[in-house]
mmCIF file of C-alpha atoms in Angstrom:
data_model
loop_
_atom_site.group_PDB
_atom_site.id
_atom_site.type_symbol
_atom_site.label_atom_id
_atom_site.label_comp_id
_atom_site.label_asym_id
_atom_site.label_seq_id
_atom_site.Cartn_x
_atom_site.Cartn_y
_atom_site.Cartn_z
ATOM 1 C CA UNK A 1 -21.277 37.402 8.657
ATOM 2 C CA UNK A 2 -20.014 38.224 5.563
ATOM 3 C CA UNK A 3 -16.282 39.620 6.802
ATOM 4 C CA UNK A 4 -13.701 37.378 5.719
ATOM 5 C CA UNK A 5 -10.521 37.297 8.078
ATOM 6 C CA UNK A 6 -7.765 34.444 8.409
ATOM 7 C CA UNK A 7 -9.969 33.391 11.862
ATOM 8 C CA UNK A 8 -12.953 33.439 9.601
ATOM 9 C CA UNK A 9 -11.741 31.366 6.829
ATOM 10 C CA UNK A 10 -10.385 28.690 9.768
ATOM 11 C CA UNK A 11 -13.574 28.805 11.374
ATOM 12 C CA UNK A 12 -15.848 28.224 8.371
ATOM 13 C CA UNK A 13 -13.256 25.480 6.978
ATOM 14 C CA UNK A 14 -13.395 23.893 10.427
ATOM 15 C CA UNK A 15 -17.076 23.514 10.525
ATOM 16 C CA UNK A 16 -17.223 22.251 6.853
ATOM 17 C CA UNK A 17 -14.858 19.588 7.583
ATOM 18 C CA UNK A 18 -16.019 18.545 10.998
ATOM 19 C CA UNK A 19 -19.800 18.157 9.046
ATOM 20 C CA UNK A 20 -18.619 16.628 5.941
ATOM 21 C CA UNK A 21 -16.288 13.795 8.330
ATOM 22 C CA UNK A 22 -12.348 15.255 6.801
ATOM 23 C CA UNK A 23 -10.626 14.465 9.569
ATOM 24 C CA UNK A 24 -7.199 14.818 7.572
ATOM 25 C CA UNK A 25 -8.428 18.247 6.249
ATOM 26 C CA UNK A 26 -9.584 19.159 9.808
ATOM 27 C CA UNK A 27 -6.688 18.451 11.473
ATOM 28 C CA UNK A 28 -4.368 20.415 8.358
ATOM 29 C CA UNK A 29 -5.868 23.186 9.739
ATOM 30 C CA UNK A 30 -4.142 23.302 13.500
ATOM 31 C CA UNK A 31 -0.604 24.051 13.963
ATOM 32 C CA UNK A 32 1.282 21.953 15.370
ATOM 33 C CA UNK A 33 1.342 22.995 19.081
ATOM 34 C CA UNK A 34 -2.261 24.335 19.369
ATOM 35 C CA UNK A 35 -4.628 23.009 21.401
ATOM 36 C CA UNK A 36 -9.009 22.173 21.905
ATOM 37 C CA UNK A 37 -10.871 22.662 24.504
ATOM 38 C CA UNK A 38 -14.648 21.132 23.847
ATOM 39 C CA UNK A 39 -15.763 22.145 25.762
ATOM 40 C CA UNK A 40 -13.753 23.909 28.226
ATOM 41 C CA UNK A 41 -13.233 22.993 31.374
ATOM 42 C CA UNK A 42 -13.468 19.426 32.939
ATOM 43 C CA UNK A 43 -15.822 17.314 30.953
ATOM 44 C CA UNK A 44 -16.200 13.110 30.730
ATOM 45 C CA UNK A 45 -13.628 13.161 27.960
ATOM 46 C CA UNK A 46 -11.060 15.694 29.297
ATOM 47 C CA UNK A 47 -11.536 14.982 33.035
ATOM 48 C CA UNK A 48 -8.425 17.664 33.998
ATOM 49 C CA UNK A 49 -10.010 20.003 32.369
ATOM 50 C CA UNK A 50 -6.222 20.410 30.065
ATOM 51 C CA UNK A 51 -7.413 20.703 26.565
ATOM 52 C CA UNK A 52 -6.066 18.435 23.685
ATOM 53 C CA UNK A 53 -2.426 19.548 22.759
ATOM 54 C CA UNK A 54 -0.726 19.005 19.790
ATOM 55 C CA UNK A 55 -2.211 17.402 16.376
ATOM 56 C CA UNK A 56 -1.525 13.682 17.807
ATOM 57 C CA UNK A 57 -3.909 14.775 20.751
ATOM 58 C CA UNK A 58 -6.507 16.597 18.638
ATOM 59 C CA UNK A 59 -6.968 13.274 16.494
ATOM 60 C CA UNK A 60 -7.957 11.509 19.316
ATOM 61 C CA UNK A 61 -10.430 14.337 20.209
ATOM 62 C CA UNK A 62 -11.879 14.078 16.527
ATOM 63 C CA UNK A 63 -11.866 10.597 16.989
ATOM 64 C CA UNK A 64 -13.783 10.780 20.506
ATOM 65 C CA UNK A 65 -16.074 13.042 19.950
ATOM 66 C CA UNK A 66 -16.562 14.619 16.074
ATOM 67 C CA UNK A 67 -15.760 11.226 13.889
ATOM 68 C CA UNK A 68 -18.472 8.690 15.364
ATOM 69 C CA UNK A 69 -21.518 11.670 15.270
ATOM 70 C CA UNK A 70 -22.877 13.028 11.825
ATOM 71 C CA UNK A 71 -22.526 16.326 13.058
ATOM 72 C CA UNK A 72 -24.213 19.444 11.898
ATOM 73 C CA UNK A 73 -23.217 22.991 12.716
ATOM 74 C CA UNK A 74 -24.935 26.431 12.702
ATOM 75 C CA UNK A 75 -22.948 29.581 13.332
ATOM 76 C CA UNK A 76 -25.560 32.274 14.009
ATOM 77 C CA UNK A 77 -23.250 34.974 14.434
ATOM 78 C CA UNK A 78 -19.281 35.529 13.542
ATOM 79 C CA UNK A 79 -17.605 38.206 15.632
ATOM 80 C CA UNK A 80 -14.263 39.008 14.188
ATOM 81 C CA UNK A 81 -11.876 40.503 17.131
ATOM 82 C CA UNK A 82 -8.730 41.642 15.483
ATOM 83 C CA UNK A 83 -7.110 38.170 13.862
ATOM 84 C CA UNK A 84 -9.761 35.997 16.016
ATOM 85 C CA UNK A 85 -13.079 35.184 15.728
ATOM 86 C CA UNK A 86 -15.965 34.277 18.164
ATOM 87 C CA UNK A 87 -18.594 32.145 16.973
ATOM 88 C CA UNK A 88 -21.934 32.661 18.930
ATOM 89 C CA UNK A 89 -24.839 30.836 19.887
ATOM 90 C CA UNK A 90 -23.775 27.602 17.167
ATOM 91 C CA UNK A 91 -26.185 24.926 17.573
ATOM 92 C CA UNK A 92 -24.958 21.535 17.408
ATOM 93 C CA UNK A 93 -26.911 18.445 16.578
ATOM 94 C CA UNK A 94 -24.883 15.048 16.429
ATOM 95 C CA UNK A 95 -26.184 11.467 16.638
ATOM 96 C CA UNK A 96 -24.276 9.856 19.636
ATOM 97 C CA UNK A 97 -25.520 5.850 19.778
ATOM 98 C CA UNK A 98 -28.238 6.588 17.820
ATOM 99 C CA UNK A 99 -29.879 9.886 19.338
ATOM 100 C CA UNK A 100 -29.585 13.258 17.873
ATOM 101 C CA UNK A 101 -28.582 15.398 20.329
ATOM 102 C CA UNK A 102 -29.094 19.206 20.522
ATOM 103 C CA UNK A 103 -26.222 22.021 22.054
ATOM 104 C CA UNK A 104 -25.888 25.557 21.420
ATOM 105 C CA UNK A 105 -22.312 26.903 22.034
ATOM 106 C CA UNK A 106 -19.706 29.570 21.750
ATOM 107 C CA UNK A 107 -16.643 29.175 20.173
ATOM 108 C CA UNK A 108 -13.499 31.222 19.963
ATOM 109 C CA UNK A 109 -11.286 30.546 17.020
ATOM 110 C CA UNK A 110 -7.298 31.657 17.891
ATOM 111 C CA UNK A 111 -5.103 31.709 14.792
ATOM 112 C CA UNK A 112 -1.318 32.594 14.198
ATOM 113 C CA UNK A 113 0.382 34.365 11.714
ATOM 114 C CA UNK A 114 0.390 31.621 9.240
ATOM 115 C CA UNK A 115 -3.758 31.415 9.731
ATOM 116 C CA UNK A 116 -3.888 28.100 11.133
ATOM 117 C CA UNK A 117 -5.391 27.456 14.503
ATOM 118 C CA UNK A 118 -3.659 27.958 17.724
ATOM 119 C CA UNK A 119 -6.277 27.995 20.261
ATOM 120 C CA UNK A 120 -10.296 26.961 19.607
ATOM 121 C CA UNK A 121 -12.542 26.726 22.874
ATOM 122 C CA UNK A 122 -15.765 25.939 22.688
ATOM 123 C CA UNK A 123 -18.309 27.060 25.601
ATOM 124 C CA UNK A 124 -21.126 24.291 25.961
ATOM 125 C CA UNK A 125 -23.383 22.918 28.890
ATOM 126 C CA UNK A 126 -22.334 19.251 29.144
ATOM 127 C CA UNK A 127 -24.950 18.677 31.832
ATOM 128 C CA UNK A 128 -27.483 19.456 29.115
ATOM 129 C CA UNK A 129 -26.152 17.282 26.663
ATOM 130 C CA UNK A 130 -26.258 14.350 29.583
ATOM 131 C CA UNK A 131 -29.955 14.950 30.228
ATOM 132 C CA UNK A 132 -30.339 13.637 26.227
ATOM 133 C CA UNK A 133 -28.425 10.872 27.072
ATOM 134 C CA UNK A 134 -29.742 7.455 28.300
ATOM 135 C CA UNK A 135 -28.038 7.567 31.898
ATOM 136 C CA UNK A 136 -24.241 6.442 32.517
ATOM 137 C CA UNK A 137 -24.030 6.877 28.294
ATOM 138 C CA UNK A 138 -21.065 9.707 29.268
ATOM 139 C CA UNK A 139 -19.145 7.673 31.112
#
Protein backbone atom coordinates (compact mmCIF):
# COMPACT_ATOMS: atom_id res chain seq x y z
CA UNK A 1 0.00 0.00 0.00
CA UNK A 2 2.81 1.99 -0.14
CA UNK A 3 2.17 3.64 -3.92
CA UNK A 4 1.41 7.14 -3.62
CA UNK A 5 -0.93 8.54 -6.50
CA UNK A 6 -3.20 11.81 -6.46
CA UNK A 7 -6.31 9.04 -5.71
CA UNK A 8 -4.10 7.76 -2.97
CA UNK A 9 -3.24 10.89 -1.27
CA UNK A 10 -7.33 11.83 -1.48
CA UNK A 11 -8.15 8.61 -0.17
CA UNK A 12 -5.80 8.49 2.83
CA UNK A 13 -6.61 12.36 3.57
CA UNK A 14 -10.29 11.43 3.38
CA UNK A 15 -10.13 8.74 5.92
CA UNK A 16 -7.91 10.86 8.29
CA UNK A 17 -10.34 13.56 8.29
CA UNK A 18 -13.55 11.61 8.39
CA UNK A 19 -11.74 9.78 11.80
CA UNK A 20 -10.29 12.78 13.29
CA UNK A 21 -14.15 14.79 12.78
CA UNK A 22 -12.56 17.82 9.92
CA UNK A 23 -15.45 18.25 8.27
CA UNK A 24 -14.06 21.62 6.65
CA UNK A 25 -10.85 19.70 5.65
CA UNK A 26 -13.03 16.79 4.38
CA UNK A 27 -15.13 18.58 2.37
CA UNK A 28 -11.77 20.86 0.81
CA UNK A 29 -11.08 17.82 -0.64
CA UNK A 30 -14.24 17.39 -3.27
CA UNK A 31 -14.61 19.55 -6.19
CA UNK A 32 -17.20 21.31 -6.53
CA UNK A 33 -19.57 19.21 -8.71
CA UNK A 34 -18.57 15.70 -7.45
CA UNK A 35 -20.69 13.58 -5.86
CA UNK A 36 -21.04 10.38 -2.73
CA UNK A 37 -22.61 7.56 -2.89
CA UNK A 38 -22.51 5.67 0.77
CA UNK A 39 -23.32 3.49 0.05
CA UNK A 40 -24.51 3.10 -3.36
CA UNK A 41 -27.63 2.50 -4.31
CA UNK A 42 -30.94 3.25 -2.38
CA UNK A 43 -30.29 3.31 1.30
CA UNK A 44 -32.53 5.05 4.44
CA UNK A 45 -30.59 8.25 3.86
CA UNK A 46 -30.50 8.45 0.02
CA UNK A 47 -33.86 6.72 -0.66
CA UNK A 48 -33.45 7.44 -4.80
CA UNK A 49 -30.58 5.89 -4.73
CA UNK A 50 -28.96 9.64 -6.49
CA UNK A 51 -25.83 10.17 -4.57
CA UNK A 52 -25.02 13.55 -2.78
CA UNK A 53 -24.07 16.24 -5.46
CA UNK A 54 -22.22 19.13 -5.01
CA UNK A 55 -20.23 20.27 -1.67
CA UNK A 56 -23.64 21.86 -0.17
CA UNK A 57 -25.07 18.20 -0.54
CA UNK A 58 -21.99 16.33 0.70
CA UNK A 59 -22.15 18.47 4.06
CA UNK A 60 -25.32 17.25 4.76
CA UNK A 61 -24.08 13.66 4.08
CA UNK A 62 -21.10 14.33 6.61
CA UNK A 63 -23.51 15.73 8.75
CA UNK A 64 -25.99 12.59 8.46
CA UNK A 65 -23.93 10.05 8.61
CA UNK A 66 -19.84 10.70 9.38
CA UNK A 67 -20.17 13.86 12.00
CA UNK A 68 -22.50 12.28 14.84
CA UNK A 69 -20.31 8.62 14.80
CA UNK A 70 -16.59 8.52 16.09
CA UNK A 71 -15.69 6.72 13.18
CA UNK A 72 -12.73 4.52 12.61
CA UNK A 73 -11.44 3.29 9.29
CA UNK A 74 -9.20 0.40 8.08
CA UNK A 75 -8.11 0.19 4.47
CA UNK A 76 -6.76 -3.35 4.05
CA UNK A 77 -5.81 -3.01 0.62
CA UNK A 78 -5.26 0.18 -1.91
CA UNK A 79 -5.58 -0.71 -5.58
CA UNK A 80 -4.36 2.13 -7.67
CA UNK A 81 -6.15 1.94 -11.32
CA UNK A 82 -4.55 4.57 -13.43
CA UNK A 83 -5.48 8.14 -11.50
CA UNK A 84 -8.15 6.13 -9.21
CA UNK A 85 -7.98 4.10 -6.46
CA UNK A 86 -10.11 1.20 -4.98
CA UNK A 87 -10.07 0.71 -1.42
CA UNK A 88 -10.93 -2.97 -0.42
CA UNK A 89 -12.40 -4.79 2.26
CA UNK A 90 -12.24 -1.26 4.82
CA UNK A 91 -13.84 -2.07 7.97
CA UNK A 92 -15.84 0.50 9.53
CA UNK A 93 -16.74 0.80 13.16
CA UNK A 94 -18.85 3.98 14.21
CA UNK A 95 -20.95 4.53 17.35
CA UNK A 96 -24.53 5.37 16.05
CA UNK A 97 -26.83 6.19 19.46
CA UNK A 98 -24.50 4.66 21.45
CA UNK A 99 -23.58 1.20 19.69
CA UNK A 100 -20.47 0.55 17.82
CA UNK A 101 -21.32 -0.78 14.79
CA UNK A 102 -19.18 -3.00 12.49
CA UNK A 103 -19.12 -2.79 8.19
CA UNK A 104 -16.59 -3.87 5.86
CA UNK A 105 -16.74 -2.02 2.46
CA UNK A 106 -15.27 -1.12 -0.86
CA UNK A 107 -14.62 2.11 -1.92
CA UNK A 108 -13.64 3.68 -5.19
CA UNK A 109 -11.95 7.01 -4.99
CA UNK A 110 -12.49 9.16 -8.59
CA UNK A 111 -10.24 12.22 -8.80
CA UNK A 112 -9.72 14.98 -11.55
CA UNK A 113 -6.90 16.59 -12.84
CA UNK A 114 -6.52 18.97 -10.04
CA UNK A 115 -6.52 15.67 -7.48
CA UNK A 116 -9.57 16.45 -5.72
CA UNK A 117 -12.46 14.08 -5.66
CA UNK A 118 -14.97 13.72 -8.35
CA UNK A 119 -16.66 10.55 -7.71
CA UNK A 120 -16.24 8.24 -4.22
CA UNK A 121 -18.72 5.16 -3.92
CA UNK A 122 -18.63 3.13 -1.29
CA UNK A 123 -20.00 -0.64 -1.57
CA UNK A 124 -21.56 -1.69 1.93
CA UNK A 125 -24.43 -4.11 3.13
CA UNK A 126 -26.91 -1.74 4.82
CA UNK A 127 -29.08 -4.70 5.81
CA UNK A 128 -26.13 -5.77 7.95
CA UNK A 129 -25.60 -2.64 9.52
CA UNK A 130 -29.64 -2.70 10.41
CA UNK A 131 -29.35 -6.09 12.09
CA UNK A 132 -26.86 -3.98 14.77
CA UNK A 133 -29.39 -1.63 15.09
CA UNK A 134 -32.21 -1.62 17.73
CA UNK A 135 -35.24 -2.00 15.17
CA UNK A 136 -36.86 1.14 13.28
CA UNK A 137 -33.25 3.01 14.51
CA UNK A 138 -32.74 3.55 10.36
CA UNK A 139 -35.65 5.12 9.79
Amino acid sequence: MDKDTRAIRAHKASIANAMAGNKDEWLSLFAEDAVVHDPVGKSPHDPEGTGFRGKARISEFWDMMIGPGNLTIIPHKRYPCGEDVVAVAMTAANNIEGLKTYIEMIATYEVNDAGQLQTLKVYWDVDALADQLPPGLMG
